PDB file of C-alpha atoms in Angstrom:
ATOM      1  CA  ASN A 754       0.000   0.000   0.000  1.00 49.00           C
ATOM      2  CA  ALA A 755       2.023   2.895  -1.329  1.00 60.00           C
ATOM      3  CA  GLY A 756       2.310   5.901   0.988  1.00 92.00           C
ATOM      4  CA  VAL A 757       1.400   4.390   4.383  1.00 96.00           C
ATOM      5  CA  THR A 758       3.751   1.826   5.860  1.00 97.00           C
ATOM      6  CA  GLN A 759       3.167  -0.064   9.079  1.00 97.00           C
ATOM      7  CA  THR A 760       5.792  -2.037  10.955  1.00 97.00           C
ATOM      8  CA  PRO A 761       5.841  -4.733  12.075  1.00 97.00           C
ATOM      9  CA  LYS A 762       3.316  -6.728  10.035  1.00 96.00           C
ATOM     10  CA  PHE A 763       2.955  -9.465  12.654  1.00 96.00           C
ATOM     11  CA  ARG A 764       3.932  -9.800  16.292  1.00 96.00           C
ATOM     12  CA  VAL A 765       3.306 -12.179  19.160  1.00 97.00           C
ATOM     13  CA  LEU A 766       3.739 -10.860  22.681  1.00 96.00           C
ATOM     14  CA  LYS A 767       3.451 -12.246  26.152  1.00 97.00           C
ATOM     15  CA  THR A 768       1.124 -10.597  28.652  1.00 97.00           C
ATOM     16  CA  GLY A 769       2.868  -7.682  30.310  1.00 97.00           C
ATOM     17  CA  GLN A 770       5.386  -7.025  27.542  1.00 97.00           C
ATOM     18  CA  SER A 771       5.554  -3.651  25.888  1.00 96.00           C
ATOM     19  CA  MET A 772       5.987  -2.749  22.243  1.00 95.00           C
ATOM     20  CA  THR A 773       5.666   0.079  19.750  1.00 97.00           C
ATOM     21  CA  LEU A 774       3.946   0.008  16.373  1.00 98.00           C
ATOM     22  CA  LEU A 775       5.203   2.437  13.759  1.00 97.00           C
ATOM     23  CA  CYS A 776       3.203   4.145  11.061  1.00 98.00           C
ATOM     24  CA  ALA A 777       5.113   6.109   8.437  1.00 97.00           C
ATOM     25  CA  GLN A 778       3.641   8.135   5.577  1.00 97.00           C
ATOM     26  CA  ASP A 779       5.132   9.843   2.574  1.00 94.00           C
ATOM     27  CA  MET A 780       1.864  11.497   1.521  1.00 89.00           C
ATOM     28  CA  ASN A 781       2.273  14.700   3.563  1.00 92.00           C
ATOM     29  CA  HIS A 782      -1.125  14.389   5.262  1.00 94.00           C
ATOM     30  CA  GLU A 783      -1.763  16.360   8.432  1.00 94.00           C
ATOM     31  CA  TYR A 784      -3.966  13.841  10.208  1.00 95.00           C
ATOM     32  CA  MET A 785      -2.925  10.376  11.318  1.00 96.00           C
ATOM     33  CA  TYR A 786      -4.991   7.725  13.110  1.00 96.00           C
ATOM     34  CA  TRP A 787      -4.663   4.391  14.850  1.00 98.00           C
ATOM     35  CA  TYR A 788      -7.564   1.919  14.743  1.00 97.00           C
ATOM     36  CA  ARG A 789      -8.091  -1.584  15.956  1.00 97.00           C
ATOM     37  CA  GLN A 790     -10.360  -4.060  14.216  1.00 95.00           C
ATOM     38  CA  ASP A 791     -11.956  -6.988  15.977  1.00 93.00           C
ATOM     39  CA  PRO A 792     -14.374  -9.550  14.516  1.00 85.00           C
ATOM     40  CA  GLY A 793     -17.942  -8.271  14.252  1.00 77.00           C
ATOM     41  CA  MET A 794     -17.107  -4.855  15.706  1.00 79.00           C
ATOM     42  CA  GLY A 795     -15.720  -2.846  12.836  1.00 84.00           C
ATOM     43  CA  LEU A 796     -12.842  -0.421  13.176  1.00 92.00           C
ATOM     44  CA  ARG A 797     -12.561   1.532  16.412  1.00 94.00           C
ATOM     45  CA  LEU A 798     -10.446   4.636  16.812  1.00 94.00           C
ATOM     46  CA  ILE A 799      -7.729   4.388  19.468  1.00 96.00           C
ATOM     47  CA  HIS A 800      -5.884   7.706  19.164  1.00 97.00           C
ATOM     48  CA  TYR A 801      -5.366  10.258  16.480  1.00 95.00           C
ATOM     49  CA  SER A 802      -3.258  13.295  15.646  1.00 96.00           C
ATOM     50  CA  VAL A 803      -4.206  16.442  13.737  1.00 93.00           C
ATOM     51  CA  GLY A 804      -0.624  17.585  13.305  1.00 93.00           C
ATOM     52  CA  GLU A 805       2.969  17.225  14.392  1.00 95.00           C
ATOM     53  CA  GLY A 806       3.267  17.351  18.164  1.00 94.00           C
ATOM     54  CA  THR A 807      -0.464  16.832  18.809  1.00 95.00           C
ATOM     55  CA  THR A 808      -2.403  13.760  19.887  1.00 96.00           C
ATOM     56  CA  ALA A 809      -5.948  13.079  21.027  1.00 95.00           C
ATOM     57  CA  LYS A 810      -7.938  10.176  22.419  1.00 95.00           C
ATOM     58  CA  GLY A 811     -10.348   8.210  20.321  1.00 93.00           C
ATOM     59  CA  GLU A 812     -13.043   5.744  21.284  1.00 91.00           C
ATOM     60  CA  VAL A 813     -10.825   3.080  22.922  1.00 95.00           C
ATOM     61  CA  PRO A 814      -7.614   4.747  24.193  1.00 97.00           C
ATOM     62  CA  ASP A 815      -7.039   2.823  27.437  1.00 96.00           C
ATOM     63  CA  GLY A 816      -3.835   0.789  27.531  1.00 96.00           C
ATOM     64  CA  TYR A 817      -2.278   2.661  24.599  1.00 98.00           C
ATOM     65  CA  ASN A 818      -0.092   5.711  24.196  1.00 97.00           C
ATOM     66  CA  VAL A 819       0.900   7.587  21.054  1.00 98.00           C
ATOM     67  CA  SER A 820       3.417  10.120  19.884  1.00 97.00           C
ATOM     68  CA  ARG A 821       3.762  12.285  16.769  1.00 97.00           C
ATOM     69  CA  LEU A 822       7.196  13.854  17.026  1.00 95.00           C
ATOM     70  CA  LYS A 823       7.535  14.115  13.239  1.00 95.00           C
ATOM     71  CA  LYS A 824       4.779  14.807  10.745  1.00 96.00           C
ATOM     72  CA  GLN A 825       5.422  11.640   8.818  1.00 96.00           C
ATOM     73  CA  ASN A 826       5.455   9.219  11.774  1.00 97.00           C
ATOM     74  CA  PHE A 827       2.805   8.178  14.282  1.00 98.00           C
ATOM     75  CA  LEU A 828       3.777   5.691  16.969  1.00 98.00           C
ATOM     76  CA  LEU A 829       1.398   3.493  18.957  1.00 98.00           C
ATOM     77  CA  GLY A 830       2.691   2.047  22.209  1.00 98.00           C
ATOM     78  CA  LEU A 831       1.351  -0.747  24.338  1.00 96.00           C
ATOM     79  CA  GLU A 832       2.672  -0.195  27.840  1.00 92.00           C
ATOM     80  CA  SER A 833       1.760  -3.586  29.317  1.00 96.00           C
ATOM     81  CA  ALA A 834       0.162  -5.869  26.773  1.00 96.00           C
ATOM     82  CA  ALA A 835      -3.017  -7.741  27.698  1.00 97.00           C
ATOM     83  CA  PRO A 836      -4.819 -10.549  25.835  1.00 96.00           C
ATOM     84  CA  SER A 837      -7.725  -8.142  25.189  1.00 96.00           C
ATOM     85  CA  GLN A 838      -5.361  -6.161  22.960  1.00 97.00           C
ATOM     86  CA  THR A 839      -5.068  -9.036  20.520  1.00 97.00           C
ATOM     87  CA  SER A 840      -6.326  -7.448  17.342  1.00 97.00           C
ATOM     88  CA  VAL A 841      -5.485  -6.128  13.906  1.00 97.00           C
ATOM     89  CA  TYR A 842      -4.189  -2.573  14.084  1.00 98.00           C
ATOM     90  CA  PHE A 843      -4.543  -0.161  11.181  1.00 98.00           C
ATOM     91  CA  CYS A 844      -2.938   3.199  10.713  1.00 98.00           C
ATOM     92  CA  ALA A 845      -4.666   5.751   8.488  1.00 96.00           C
ATOM     93  CA  VAL A 846      -3.785   9.191   7.147  1.00 96.00           C
ATOM     94  CA  GLY A 847      -5.886  12.019   5.794  1.00 93.00           C
ATOM     95  CA  ASP A 848      -6.799  15.692   5.874  1.00 89.00           C
ATOM     96  CA  SER A 849      -9.782  17.638   7.145  1.00 84.00           C
ATOM     97  CA  ASN A 850     -13.042  16.608   5.464  1.00 81.00           C
ATOM     98  CA  GLN A 851     -11.262  14.078   3.283  1.00 86.00           C
ATOM     99  CA  PRO A 852     -11.456  10.279   3.339  1.00 87.00           C
ATOM    100  CA  GLN A 853      -8.620   8.403   4.970  1.00 92.00           C
ATOM    101  CA  HIS A 854      -6.076   6.055   3.434  1.00 94.00           C
ATOM    102  CA  PHE A 855      -4.996   2.994   5.350  1.00 96.00           C
ATOM    103  CA  GLY A 856      -1.810   1.056   5.872  1.00 96.00           C
ATOM    104  CA  ASP A 857      -1.959  -2.697   5.400  1.00 95.00           C
ATOM    105  CA  GLY A 858      -2.214  -3.504   9.097  1.00 96.00           C
ATOM    106  CA  THR A 859      -0.352  -5.130  11.969  1.00 97.00           C
ATOM    107  CA  ARG A 860      -1.605  -8.428  13.359  1.00 96.00           C
ATOM    108  CA  LEU A 861      -0.857  -8.559  17.057  1.00 97.00           C
ATOM    109  CA  SER A 862      -1.407 -11.553  19.331  1.00 96.00           C
ATOM    110  CA  ILE A 863      -1.015 -11.361  23.091  1.00 97.00           C
ATOM    111  CA  LEU A 864      -0.592 -14.674  24.864  1.00 95.00           C
TER     112      LEU A 864
ATOM    113  CA  ARG B 493     -27.395   2.218  19.809  1.00 58.00           C
ATOM    114  CA  LYS B 494     -24.434   2.019  17.440  1.00 70.00           C
ATOM    115  CA  GLU B 495     -23.632   5.226  15.617  1.00 87.00           C
ATOM    116  CA  VAL B 496     -23.455   3.495  12.241  1.00 92.00           C
ATOM    117  CA  GLU B 497     -25.446   0.321  11.703  1.00 93.00           C
ATOM    118  CA  GLN B 498     -25.285  -2.136   8.849  1.00 94.00           C
ATOM    119  CA  ASP B 499     -26.850  -5.494   8.100  1.00 92.00           C
ATOM    120  CA  PRO B 500     -23.881  -7.867   8.479  1.00 91.00           C
ATOM    121  CA  GLY B 501     -25.208 -10.232   5.795  1.00 91.00           C
ATOM    122  CA  PRO B 502     -23.827 -12.245   4.170  1.00 95.00           C
ATOM    123  CA  PHE B 503     -25.518 -11.372   0.925  1.00 96.00           C
ATOM    124  CA  ASN B 504     -25.075 -14.304  -1.440  1.00 97.00           C
ATOM    125  CA  VAL B 505     -25.826 -13.322  -5.036  1.00 97.00           C
ATOM    126  CA  PRO B 506     -25.153 -14.806  -8.489  1.00 97.00           C
ATOM    127  CA  GLU B 507     -22.917 -13.090 -10.987  1.00 98.00           C
ATOM    128  CA  GLY B 508     -24.764 -10.405 -12.875  1.00 98.00           C
ATOM    129  CA  ALA B 509     -27.212  -9.684 -10.071  1.00 98.00           C
ATOM    130  CA  THR B 510     -27.992  -6.282  -8.642  1.00 98.00           C
ATOM    131  CA  VAL B 511     -27.539  -5.949  -4.905  1.00 97.00           C
ATOM    132  CA  ALA B 512     -28.165  -3.082  -2.505  1.00 96.00           C
ATOM    133  CA  PHE B 513     -26.916  -2.376   0.998  1.00 93.00           C
ATOM    134  CA  ASN B 514     -28.338   0.131   3.425  1.00 94.00           C
ATOM    135  CA  CYS B 515     -26.721   1.757   6.393  1.00 95.00           C
ATOM    136  CA  THR B 516     -28.209   4.010   9.085  1.00 95.00           C
ATOM    137  CA  TYR B 517     -26.393   6.686  11.043  1.00 94.00           C
ATOM    138  CA  SER B 518     -27.323   8.394  14.294  1.00 92.00           C
ATOM    139  CA  ASN B 519     -25.520  11.733  14.110  1.00 89.00           C
ATOM    140  CA  SER B 520     -27.897  14.095  12.324  1.00 87.00           C
ATOM    141  CA  ALA B 521     -25.120  16.708  12.098  1.00 85.00           C
ATOM    142  CA  SER B 522     -22.803  14.489  10.048  1.00 86.00           C
ATOM    143  CA  GLN B 523     -21.875  15.979   6.698  1.00 82.00           C
ATOM    144  CA  SER B 524     -19.701  13.445   4.928  1.00 89.00           C
ATOM    145  CA  PHE B 525     -20.173   9.778   4.229  1.00 93.00           C
ATOM    146  CA  PHE B 526     -18.172   7.111   2.439  1.00 94.00           C
ATOM    147  CA  TRP B 527     -18.275   3.507   1.392  1.00 97.00           C
ATOM    148  CA  TYR B 528     -15.097   1.510   1.882  1.00 97.00           C
ATOM    149  CA  ARG B 529     -14.369  -1.970   0.657  1.00 97.00           C
ATOM    150  CA  GLN B 530     -12.338  -4.461   2.671  1.00 96.00           C
ATOM    151  CA  ASP B 531     -11.052  -7.750   1.346  1.00 96.00           C
ATOM    152  CA  CYS B 532     -10.307 -10.616   3.695  1.00 92.00           C
ATOM    153  CA  ARG B 533      -7.262  -9.863   5.853  1.00 88.00           C
ATOM    154  CA  LYS B 534      -6.583  -6.624   3.971  1.00 94.00           C
ATOM    155  CA  GLU B 535      -6.885  -2.944   4.773  1.00 96.00           C
ATOM    156  CA  PRO B 536     -10.054  -0.936   4.041  1.00 96.00           C
ATOM    157  CA  LYS B 537      -9.939   0.908   0.728  1.00 96.00           C
ATOM    158  CA  LEU B 538     -12.085   3.838  -0.288  1.00 95.00           C
ATOM    159  CA  LEU B 539     -14.767   2.766  -2.751  1.00 97.00           C
ATOM    160  CA  MET B 540     -16.618   6.044  -3.114  1.00 95.00           C
ATOM    161  CA  SER B 541     -17.793   9.144  -1.349  1.00 93.00           C
ATOM    162  CA  VAL B 542     -21.514   9.690  -0.899  1.00 93.00           C
ATOM    163  CA  TYR B 543     -22.948  13.001  -2.038  1.00 86.00           C
ATOM    164  CA  SER B 544     -26.303  14.489  -1.101  1.00 86.00           C
ATOM    165  CA  SER B 545     -27.533  14.379  -4.683  1.00 87.00           C
ATOM    166  CA  GLY B 546     -26.458  10.779  -5.142  1.00 88.00           C
ATOM    167  CA  ASN B 547     -23.509   9.707  -7.234  1.00 93.00           C
ATOM    168  CA  GLU B 548     -22.486   6.945  -9.567  1.00 94.00           C
ATOM    169  CA  ASP B 549     -19.157   5.375 -10.371  1.00 94.00           C
ATOM    170  CA  GLY B 550     -19.452   2.736 -13.031  1.00 96.00           C
ATOM    171  CA  ARG B 551     -21.546  -0.112 -11.650  1.00 97.00           C
ATOM    172  CA  PHE B 552     -21.756   1.480  -8.213  1.00 97.00           C
ATOM    173  CA  THR B 553     -24.350   4.014  -7.084  1.00 97.00           C
ATOM    174  CA  ALA B 554     -24.454   5.694  -3.686  1.00 96.00           C
ATOM    175  CA  GLN B 555     -27.427   7.536  -2.238  1.00 95.00           C
ATOM    176  CA  LEU B 556     -27.912   9.640   0.885  1.00 94.00           C
ATOM    177  CA  ASN B 557     -31.265  10.190   2.580  1.00 93.00           C
ATOM    178  CA  ARG B 558     -30.782  12.809   5.274  1.00 91.00           C
ATOM    179  CA  ALA B 559     -34.403  12.832   6.400  1.00 92.00           C
ATOM    180  CA  SER B 560     -34.267   9.142   7.295  1.00 92.00           C
ATOM    181  CA  GLN B 561     -30.548   9.165   8.100  1.00 93.00           C
ATOM    182  CA  TYR B 562     -29.501   6.335   5.874  1.00 92.00           C
ATOM    183  CA  ILE B 563     -27.140   5.809   3.001  1.00 95.00           C
ATOM    184  CA  SER B 564     -27.205   3.087   0.412  1.00 96.00           C
ATOM    185  CA  LEU B 565     -24.883   1.381  -2.032  1.00 97.00           C
ATOM    186  CA  LEU B 566     -26.193  -0.287  -5.185  1.00 97.00           C
ATOM    187  CA  ILE B 567     -24.007  -2.636  -7.188  1.00 98.00           C
ATOM    188  CA  ARG B 568     -25.178  -3.580 -10.655  1.00 98.00           C
ATOM    189  CA  ASP B 569     -23.998  -6.518 -12.742  1.00 98.00           C
ATOM    190  CA  SER B 570     -22.124  -8.095  -9.818  1.00 98.00           C
ATOM    191  CA  LYS B 571     -18.732  -9.625 -10.518  1.00 98.00           C
ATOM    192  CA  LEU B 572     -16.917 -12.349  -8.618  1.00 98.00           C
ATOM    193  CA  SER B 573     -14.316  -9.730  -7.757  1.00 97.00           C
ATOM    194  CA  ASP B 574     -16.955  -7.674  -5.927  1.00 98.00           C
ATOM    195  CA  SER B 575     -16.940 -10.249  -3.121  1.00 98.00           C
ATOM    196  CA  ALA B 576     -15.756  -8.370  -0.052  1.00 97.00           C
ATOM    197  CA  THR B 577     -16.966  -6.626   3.077  1.00 96.00           C
ATOM    198  CA  TYR B 578     -18.462  -3.187   2.476  1.00 97.00           C
ATOM    199  CA  LEU B 579     -18.045  -0.638   5.244  1.00 96.00           C
ATOM    200  CA  CYS B 580     -20.373   2.292   5.696  1.00 95.00           C
ATOM    201  CA  VAL B 581     -18.540   5.292   7.134  1.00 93.00           C
ATOM    202  CA  ASP B 582     -19.680   8.545   8.713  1.00 92.00           C
ATOM    203  CA  MET B 583     -17.196  11.414   9.048  1.00 88.00           C
ATOM    204  CA  GLU B 584     -17.731  13.347  12.266  1.00 79.00           C
ATOM    205  CA  TYR B 585     -16.444  16.872  12.845  1.00 73.00           C
ATOM    206  CA  GLY B 586     -14.428  16.798   9.637  1.00 69.00           C
ATOM    207  CA  ASN B 587     -11.684  14.537  10.883  1.00 76.00           C
ATOM    208  CA  LYS B 588     -12.973  11.382  12.592  1.00 83.00           C
ATOM    209  CA  LEU B 589     -14.421   8.414  10.775  1.00 88.00           C
ATOM    210  CA  VAL B 590     -17.040   6.231  12.422  1.00 90.00           C
ATOM    211  CA  PHE B 591     -17.280   2.811  10.823  1.00 92.00           C
ATOM    212  CA  GLY B 592     -20.108   0.378  10.590  1.00 92.00           C
ATOM    213  CA  ALA B 593     -19.223  -3.242  11.249  1.00 92.00           C
ATOM    214  CA  GLY B 594     -19.577  -4.060   7.558  1.00 94.00           C
ATOM    215  CA  THR B 595     -21.781  -6.041   5.193  1.00 96.00           C
ATOM    216  CA  ILE B 596     -20.387  -9.206   3.632  1.00 96.00           C
ATOM    217  CA  LEU B 597     -21.058  -9.738  -0.071  1.00 97.00           C
ATOM    218  CA  ARG B 598     -20.405 -13.044  -1.769  1.00 97.00           C
ATOM    219  CA  VAL B 599     -20.844 -13.206  -5.517  1.00 98.00           C
ATOM    220  CA  LYS B 600     -21.010 -16.710  -6.911  1.00 97.00           C
ATOM    221  CA  SER B 601     -20.741 -18.102 -10.420  1.00 94.00           C
TER     222      SER B 601
END
């Protein structure tokens, strides 16, 4: 998916471990988002950023932290992973009143 | 009540059929709506925006009914490659997307 790159693509963690997911864009969009997708529930917004140095909480922010130190990167951190955080995580980018474009996802399993 | 509701399906249709999905939204102030398509184990991809006057893109037609707060997607002459999950999306406050859980379409030969 040209323009929005997520790393890693897959990861397995043990309960209590921490990790950081990276989203990088080369599309120069102001807004960046982190979603999680679980079966039957659709995508839910975790955190988002409307510009470099800014972050805001979405619908399901608990257990996650984010940072946007550079415009092109948006990091999602899991401080102490829990099995309930097993999910597929998608990063998206966009601008005001425009549709978003998604990265190809990170599959995360917490044992 | 969910903010964006869709019939999860699945809709099983033969090739060449016409199929329609509806979606209801709860935020009467919402201004922008989209349909995304998501293939199995892939990321959502924008299919089309939904305009107040209705809009068409090839075999796909989107309609918005603000009075009843629903949007629809019509697919004509279904192809096998149309098999996917279709996500109804409401844009709130110009920068946050609210997704429905999706409608599964299976087109069979």
